[in-house]
mmCIF file of C-alpha atoms in Angstrom:
data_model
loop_
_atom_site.group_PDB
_atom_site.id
_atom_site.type_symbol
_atom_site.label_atom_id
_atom_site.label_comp_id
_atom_site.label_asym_id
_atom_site.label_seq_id
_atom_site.Cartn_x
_atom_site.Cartn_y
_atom_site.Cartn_z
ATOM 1 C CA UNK A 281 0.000 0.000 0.000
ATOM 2 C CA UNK A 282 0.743 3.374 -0.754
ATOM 3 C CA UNK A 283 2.334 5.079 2.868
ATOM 4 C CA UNK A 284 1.967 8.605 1.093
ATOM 5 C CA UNK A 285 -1.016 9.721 2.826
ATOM 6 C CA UNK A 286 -2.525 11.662 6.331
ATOM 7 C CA UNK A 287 -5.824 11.447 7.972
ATOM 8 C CA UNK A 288 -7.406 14.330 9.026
ATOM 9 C CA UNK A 289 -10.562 14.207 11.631
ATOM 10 C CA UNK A 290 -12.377 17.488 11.751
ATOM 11 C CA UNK A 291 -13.887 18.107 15.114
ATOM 12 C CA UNK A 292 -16.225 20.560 15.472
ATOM 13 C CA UNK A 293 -17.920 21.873 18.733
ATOM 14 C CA UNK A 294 -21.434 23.751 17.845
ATOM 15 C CA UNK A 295 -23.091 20.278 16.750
ATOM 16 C CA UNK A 296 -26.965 21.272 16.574
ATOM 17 C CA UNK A 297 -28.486 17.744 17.722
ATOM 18 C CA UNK A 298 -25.603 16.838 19.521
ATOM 19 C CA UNK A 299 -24.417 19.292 21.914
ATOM 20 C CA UNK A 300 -20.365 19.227 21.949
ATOM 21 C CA UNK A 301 -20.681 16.076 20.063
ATOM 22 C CA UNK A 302 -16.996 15.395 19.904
ATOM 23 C CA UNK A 303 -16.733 14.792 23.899
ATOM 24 C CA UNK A 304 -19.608 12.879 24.263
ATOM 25 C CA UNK A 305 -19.245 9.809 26.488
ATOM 26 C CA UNK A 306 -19.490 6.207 24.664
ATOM 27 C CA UNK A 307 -18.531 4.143 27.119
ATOM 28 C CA UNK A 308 -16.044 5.503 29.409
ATOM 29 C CA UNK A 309 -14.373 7.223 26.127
ATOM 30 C CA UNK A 310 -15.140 10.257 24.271
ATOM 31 C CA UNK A 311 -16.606 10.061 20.318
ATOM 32 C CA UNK A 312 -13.237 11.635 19.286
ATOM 33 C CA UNK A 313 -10.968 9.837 21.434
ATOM 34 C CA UNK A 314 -12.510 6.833 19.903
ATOM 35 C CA UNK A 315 -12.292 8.044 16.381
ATOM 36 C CA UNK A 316 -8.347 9.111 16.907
ATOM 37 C CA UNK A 317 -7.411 5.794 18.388
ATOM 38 C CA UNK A 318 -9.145 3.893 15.895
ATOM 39 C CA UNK A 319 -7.367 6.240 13.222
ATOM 40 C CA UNK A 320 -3.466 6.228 14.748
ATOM 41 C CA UNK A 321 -3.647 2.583 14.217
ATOM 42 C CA UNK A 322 -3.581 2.897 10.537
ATOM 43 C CA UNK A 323 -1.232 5.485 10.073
ATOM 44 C CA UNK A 324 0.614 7.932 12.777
ATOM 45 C CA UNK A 325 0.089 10.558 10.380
ATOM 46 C CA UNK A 326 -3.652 11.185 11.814
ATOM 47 C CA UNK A 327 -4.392 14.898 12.787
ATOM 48 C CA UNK A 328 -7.752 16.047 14.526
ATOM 49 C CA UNK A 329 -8.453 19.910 13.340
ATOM 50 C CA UNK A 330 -11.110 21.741 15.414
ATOM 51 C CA UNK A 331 -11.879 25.021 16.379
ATOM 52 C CA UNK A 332 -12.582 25.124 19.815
ATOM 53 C CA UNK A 333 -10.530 25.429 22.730
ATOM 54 C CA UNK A 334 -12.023 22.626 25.027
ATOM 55 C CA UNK A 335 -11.807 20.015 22.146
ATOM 56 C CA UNK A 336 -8.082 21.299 22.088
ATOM 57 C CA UNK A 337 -7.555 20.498 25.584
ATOM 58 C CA UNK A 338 -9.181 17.193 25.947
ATOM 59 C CA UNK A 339 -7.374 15.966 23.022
ATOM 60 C CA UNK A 340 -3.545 17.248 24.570
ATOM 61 C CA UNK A 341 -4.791 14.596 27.229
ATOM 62 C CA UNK A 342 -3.987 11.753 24.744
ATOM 63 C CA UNK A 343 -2.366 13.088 21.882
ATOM 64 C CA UNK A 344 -0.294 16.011 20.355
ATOM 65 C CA UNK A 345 -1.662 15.648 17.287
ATOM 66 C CA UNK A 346 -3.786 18.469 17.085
ATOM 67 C CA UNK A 347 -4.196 21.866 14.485
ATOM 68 C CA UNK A 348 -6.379 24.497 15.803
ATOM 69 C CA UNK A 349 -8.895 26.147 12.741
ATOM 70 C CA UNK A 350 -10.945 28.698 12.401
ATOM 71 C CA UNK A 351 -14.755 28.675 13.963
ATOM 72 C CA UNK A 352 -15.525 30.175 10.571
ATOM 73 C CA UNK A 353 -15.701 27.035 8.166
ATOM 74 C CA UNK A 354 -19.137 26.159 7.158
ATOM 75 C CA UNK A 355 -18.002 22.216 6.074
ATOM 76 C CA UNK A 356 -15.236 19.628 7.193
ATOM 77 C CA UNK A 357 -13.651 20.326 4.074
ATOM 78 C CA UNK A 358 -12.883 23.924 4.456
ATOM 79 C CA UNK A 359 -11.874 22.624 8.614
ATOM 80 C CA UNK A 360 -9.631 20.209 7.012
ATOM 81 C CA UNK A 361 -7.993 22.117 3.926
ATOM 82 C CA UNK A 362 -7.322 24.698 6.792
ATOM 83 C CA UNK A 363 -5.198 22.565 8.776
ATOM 84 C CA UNK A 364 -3.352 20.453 5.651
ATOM 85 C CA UNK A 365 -2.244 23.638 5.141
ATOM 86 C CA UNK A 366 -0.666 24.355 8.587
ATOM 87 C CA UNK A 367 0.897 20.778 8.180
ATOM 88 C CA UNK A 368 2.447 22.067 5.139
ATOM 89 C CA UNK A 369 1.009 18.822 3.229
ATOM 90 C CA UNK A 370 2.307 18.687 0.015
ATOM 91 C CA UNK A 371 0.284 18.547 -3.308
ATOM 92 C CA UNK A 372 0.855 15.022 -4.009
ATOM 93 C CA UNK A 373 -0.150 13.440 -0.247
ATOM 94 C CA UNK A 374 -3.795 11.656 -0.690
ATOM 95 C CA UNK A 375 -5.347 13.183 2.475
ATOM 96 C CA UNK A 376 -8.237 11.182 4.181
ATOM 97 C CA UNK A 377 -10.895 13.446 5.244
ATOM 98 C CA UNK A 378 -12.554 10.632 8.286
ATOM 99 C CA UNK A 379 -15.291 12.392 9.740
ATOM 100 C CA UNK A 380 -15.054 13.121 13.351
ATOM 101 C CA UNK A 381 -18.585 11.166 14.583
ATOM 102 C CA UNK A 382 -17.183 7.869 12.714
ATOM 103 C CA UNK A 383 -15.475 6.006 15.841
ATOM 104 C CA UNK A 384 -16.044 2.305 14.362
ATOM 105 C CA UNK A 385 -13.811 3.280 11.007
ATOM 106 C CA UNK A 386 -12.520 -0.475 10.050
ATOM 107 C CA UNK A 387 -8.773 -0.263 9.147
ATOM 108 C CA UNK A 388 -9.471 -2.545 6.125
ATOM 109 C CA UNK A 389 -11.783 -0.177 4.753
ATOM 110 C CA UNK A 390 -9.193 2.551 4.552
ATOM 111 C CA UNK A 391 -6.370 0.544 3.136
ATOM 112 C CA UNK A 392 -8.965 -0.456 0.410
ATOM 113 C CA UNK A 393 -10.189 3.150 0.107
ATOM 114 C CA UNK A 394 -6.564 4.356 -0.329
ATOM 115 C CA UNK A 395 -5.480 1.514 -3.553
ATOM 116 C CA UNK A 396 -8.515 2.137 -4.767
ATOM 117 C CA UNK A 397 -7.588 5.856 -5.142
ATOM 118 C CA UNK A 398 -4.192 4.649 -6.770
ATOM 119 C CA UNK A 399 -5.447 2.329 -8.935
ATOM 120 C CA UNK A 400 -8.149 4.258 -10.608
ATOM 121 C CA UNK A 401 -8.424 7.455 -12.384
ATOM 122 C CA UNK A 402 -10.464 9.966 -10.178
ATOM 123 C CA UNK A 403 -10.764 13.471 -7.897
ATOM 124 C CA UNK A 404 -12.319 12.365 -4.952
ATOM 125 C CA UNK A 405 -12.892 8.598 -3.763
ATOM 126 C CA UNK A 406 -15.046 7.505 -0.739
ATOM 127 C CA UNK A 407 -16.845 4.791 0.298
ATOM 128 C CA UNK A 408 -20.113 2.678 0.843
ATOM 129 C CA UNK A 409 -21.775 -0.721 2.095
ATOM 130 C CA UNK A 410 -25.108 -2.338 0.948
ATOM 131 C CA UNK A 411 -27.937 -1.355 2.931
ATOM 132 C CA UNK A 412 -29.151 -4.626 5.465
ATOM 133 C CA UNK A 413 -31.494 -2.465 7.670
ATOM 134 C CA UNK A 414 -34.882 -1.700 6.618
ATOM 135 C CA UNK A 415 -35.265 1.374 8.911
ATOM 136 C CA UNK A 416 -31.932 2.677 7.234
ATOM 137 C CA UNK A 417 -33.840 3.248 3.601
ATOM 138 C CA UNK A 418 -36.198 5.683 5.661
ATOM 139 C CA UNK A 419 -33.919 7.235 7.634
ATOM 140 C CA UNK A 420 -32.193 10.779 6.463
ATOM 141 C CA UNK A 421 -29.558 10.597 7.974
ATOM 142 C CA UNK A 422 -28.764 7.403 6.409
ATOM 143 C CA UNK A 423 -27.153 9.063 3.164
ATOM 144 C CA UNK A 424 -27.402 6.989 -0.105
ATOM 145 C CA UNK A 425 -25.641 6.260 -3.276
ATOM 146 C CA UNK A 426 -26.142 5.242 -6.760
ATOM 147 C CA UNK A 427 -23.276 4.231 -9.055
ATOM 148 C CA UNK A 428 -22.022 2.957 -12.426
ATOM 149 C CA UNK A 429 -21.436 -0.316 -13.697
ATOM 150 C CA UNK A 430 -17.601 1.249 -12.611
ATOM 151 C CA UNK A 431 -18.188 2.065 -9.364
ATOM 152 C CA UNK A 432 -18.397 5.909 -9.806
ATOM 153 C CA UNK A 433 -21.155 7.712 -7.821
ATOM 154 C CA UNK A 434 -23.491 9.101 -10.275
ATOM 155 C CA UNK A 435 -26.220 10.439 -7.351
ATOM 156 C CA UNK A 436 -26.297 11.048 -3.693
ATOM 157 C CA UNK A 437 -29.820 11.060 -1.303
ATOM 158 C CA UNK A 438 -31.513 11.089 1.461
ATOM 159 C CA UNK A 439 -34.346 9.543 0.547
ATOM 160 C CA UNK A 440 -35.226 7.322 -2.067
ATOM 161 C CA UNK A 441 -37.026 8.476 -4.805
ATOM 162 C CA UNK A 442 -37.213 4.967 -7.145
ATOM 163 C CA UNK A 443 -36.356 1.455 -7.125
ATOM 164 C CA UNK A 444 -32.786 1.905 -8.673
ATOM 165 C CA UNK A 445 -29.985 -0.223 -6.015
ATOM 166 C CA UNK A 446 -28.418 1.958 -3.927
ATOM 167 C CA UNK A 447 -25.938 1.456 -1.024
ATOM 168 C CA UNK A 448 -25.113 3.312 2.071
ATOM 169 C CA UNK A 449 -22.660 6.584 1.787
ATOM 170 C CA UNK A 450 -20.005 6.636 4.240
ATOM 171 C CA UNK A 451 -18.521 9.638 5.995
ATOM 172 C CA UNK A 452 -15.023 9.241 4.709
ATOM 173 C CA UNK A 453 -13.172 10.844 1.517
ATOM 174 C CA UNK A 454 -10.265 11.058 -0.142
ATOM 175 C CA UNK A 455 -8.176 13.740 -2.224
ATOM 176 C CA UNK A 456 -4.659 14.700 -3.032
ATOM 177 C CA UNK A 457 -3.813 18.445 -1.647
ATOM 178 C CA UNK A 458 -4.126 19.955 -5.113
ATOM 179 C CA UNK A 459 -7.352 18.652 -5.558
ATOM 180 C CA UNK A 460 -8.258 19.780 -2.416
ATOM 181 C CA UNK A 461 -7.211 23.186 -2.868
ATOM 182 C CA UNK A 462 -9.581 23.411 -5.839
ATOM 183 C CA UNK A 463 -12.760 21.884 -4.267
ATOM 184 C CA UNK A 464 -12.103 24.334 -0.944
ATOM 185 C CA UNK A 465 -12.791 27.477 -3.577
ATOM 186 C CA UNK A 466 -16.067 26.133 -5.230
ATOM 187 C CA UNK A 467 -19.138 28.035 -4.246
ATOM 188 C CA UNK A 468 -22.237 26.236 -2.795
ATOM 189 C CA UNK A 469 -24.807 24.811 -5.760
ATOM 190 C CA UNK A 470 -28.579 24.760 -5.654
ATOM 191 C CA UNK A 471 -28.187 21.007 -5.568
ATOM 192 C CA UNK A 472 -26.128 20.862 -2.767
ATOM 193 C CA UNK A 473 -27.724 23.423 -0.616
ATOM 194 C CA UNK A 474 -30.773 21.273 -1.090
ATOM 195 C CA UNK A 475 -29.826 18.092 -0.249
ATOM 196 C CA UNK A 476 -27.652 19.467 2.461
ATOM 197 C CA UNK A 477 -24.943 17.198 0.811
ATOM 198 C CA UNK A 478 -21.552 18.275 0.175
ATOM 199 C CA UNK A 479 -20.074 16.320 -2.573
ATOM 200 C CA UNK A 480 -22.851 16.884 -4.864
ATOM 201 C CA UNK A 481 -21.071 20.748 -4.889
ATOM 202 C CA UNK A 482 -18.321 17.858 -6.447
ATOM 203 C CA UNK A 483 -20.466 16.345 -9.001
ATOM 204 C CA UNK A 484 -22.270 19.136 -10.358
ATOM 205 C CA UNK A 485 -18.716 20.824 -10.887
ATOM 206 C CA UNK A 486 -17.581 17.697 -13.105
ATOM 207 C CA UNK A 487 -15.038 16.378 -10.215
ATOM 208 C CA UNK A 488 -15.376 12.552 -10.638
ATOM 209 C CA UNK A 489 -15.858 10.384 -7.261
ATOM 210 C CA UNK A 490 -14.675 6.717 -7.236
ATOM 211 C CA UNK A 491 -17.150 4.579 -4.265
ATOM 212 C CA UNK A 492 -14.692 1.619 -2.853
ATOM 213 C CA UNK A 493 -17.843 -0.590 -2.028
ATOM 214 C CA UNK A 494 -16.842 -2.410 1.463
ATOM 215 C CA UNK A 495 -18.646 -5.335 1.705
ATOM 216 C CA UNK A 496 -19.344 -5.742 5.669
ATOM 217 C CA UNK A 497 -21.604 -3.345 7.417
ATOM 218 C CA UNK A 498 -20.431 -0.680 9.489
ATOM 219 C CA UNK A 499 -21.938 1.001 12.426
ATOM 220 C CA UNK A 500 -23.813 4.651 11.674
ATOM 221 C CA UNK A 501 -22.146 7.933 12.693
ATOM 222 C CA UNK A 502 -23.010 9.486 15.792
ATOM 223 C CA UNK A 503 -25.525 12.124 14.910
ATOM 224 C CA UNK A 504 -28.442 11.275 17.411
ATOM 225 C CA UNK A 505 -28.504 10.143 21.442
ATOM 226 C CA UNK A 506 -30.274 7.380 19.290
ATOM 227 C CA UNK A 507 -27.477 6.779 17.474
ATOM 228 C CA UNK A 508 -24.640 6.893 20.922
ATOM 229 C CA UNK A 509 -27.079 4.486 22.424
ATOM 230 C CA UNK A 510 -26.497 2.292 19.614
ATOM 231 C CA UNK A 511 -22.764 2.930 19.472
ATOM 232 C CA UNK A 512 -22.826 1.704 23.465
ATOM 233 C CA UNK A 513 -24.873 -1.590 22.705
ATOM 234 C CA UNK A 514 -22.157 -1.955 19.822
ATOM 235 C CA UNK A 515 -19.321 -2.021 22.069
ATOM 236 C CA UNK A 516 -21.454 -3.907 24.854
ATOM 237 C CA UNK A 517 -21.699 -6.324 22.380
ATOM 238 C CA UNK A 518 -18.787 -6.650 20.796
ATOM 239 C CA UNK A 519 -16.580 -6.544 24.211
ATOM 240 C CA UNK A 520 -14.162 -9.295 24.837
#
C-alpha cells in the first residue's frame, strides 16, 4: 500500500443535535478519542483539526496531534484544507478526510479506500456498504448512493425516490492536496444546498468520485442520542 497519505478528523464543537458532540461519552471514552485511536492505528500521520478550545484540551490529554482552525468554516472540508495547510502537506499526499462522529472506522476499509484511489483514475474517492437495515432506507440521515457499472457515484440522497440499487454513503473521503485546494474554492450549488450534501457541490462541478464498495456493514455515525445508544450496545456487544 501506498504510505503517502494523512488522515485528518475534523472536530467541530457547535453540533446542533448533539451538543459538543466530539466529547460525548461512549462508554467511558469520548466520540473523538474513539475516532483518533481507531485512526493512529492505521497510520501515525492522523491529525484532529477543530476550532474550539475545550476540544483542544481534551485531546492534549492523549495526543499532540492536534491543528487548531478557524470557527468560521461552514463544512469539514474547508476545517480540514485549513489545517493540511498548517501541516504544510504537500500537493501530491492523498489526504483522508474521516469524519469526526465515525469512531467504528474499520482499518481494512481505509487501506482499500486508499489503492482504490491509486489504482483508478479519479478526484475524490469515498466509500459505501449495501444497505441490510430496513429502517436505514427511511432514515435521512442514512445518506445513499447510486453508481455505475464502474463504481463511480453518479447520485447522492436522502431519501429514495425509485427502485434503482443503492448502497449506504459513508462519511469518509479522499483527495490529493491539489485537488483539495480546488474543491475548498467552489461556491455552494442549488443542488447541494438542497440536499444538504456536500459532494454533490463535487459532481455538479464535473469532479469525478470513485465509491470503494466495502462489503461488511459498518456502524452509523453518531448524529443522534439514538445513534450513541447504539454505538454503546455496539461495544457492549462486541466486548471481549
Amino acid at each position: 500500500m501506498n504510505s503517502n497519505f494523512a488522515i485528518l478528523i475534523p472536530a467541530r464543537i457547535g453540533s446542533t443535535r448533539l451538543k459538543n458532540k466530539p466529547l460525548i461519552d461512549i462508554k467511558g471514552m469520548s466520540l473523538i478519542e474513539r475516532v483518533f485511536k481507531n485512526s493512529i492505528t492505521i497510520t501515525e500521520n492522523t491529525y484532529i483539526a477543530t476550532d474550539s478550545q475545550e476540544v483542544l484540551e481534551h485531546v492534549q490529554s492523549f495526543s499532540t496531534n492536534i491543528v487548531m482552525t478557524s470557527d468560521a468554516h461552514i463544512s469539514g472540508t474547508d476545517r480540514v484544507f485549513e489545517a493540511a495547510e498548517n501541516l504544510k502537506i504537500n500537493d501530491d499526499t492523498l489526504i483522508i478526510n474521516l469524519q469526526g462522529d465515525e469512531p467504528f472506522m474499520p482499518k481494512d476499509l481505509v487501506i482499500q479506500l486508499v489503492e482504490d484511489f491509486n489504482n483508478n483514475s479519479c478526484d475524490v474517492i469515498s466509500a459505501c456498504h449495501p444497505i441490510n437495515n430496513s429502517d436505514d432506507l427511511k432514515n435521512s440521515n442514512c445518506v445513499k448512493v447510486h453508481c455505475d457499472s464502474n463504481n463511480y457515484a453518479k447520485s447522492f440522497q436522502r431519501t429514495l425516490n425509485s427502485n434503482e440499487l443503492s448502497m449506504r454513503h459513508i462519511g469518509i473521503y479522499g483527495y490529493r492536496m491539489k485537488t483539495l485546494r480546488k474543491l475548498v474554492n467552489l461556491k455552494p450549488t442549488k443542488n447541494e444546498l438542497f440536499h444538504k450534501l456536500e459532494q454533490l457541490r463535487f459532481m455538479d462541478n464535473n469532479y469525478s468520485i470513485y465509491m470503494t464498495h466495502y462489503k461488511n456493514e459498518i456502524p452509523s455515525g453518531i448524529d443522534t442520542q439514538e445513534d450513541v445508544d447504539q454505538a454503546i450496545n455496539y461495544l457492549l456487544t462486541n466486548e471481549n
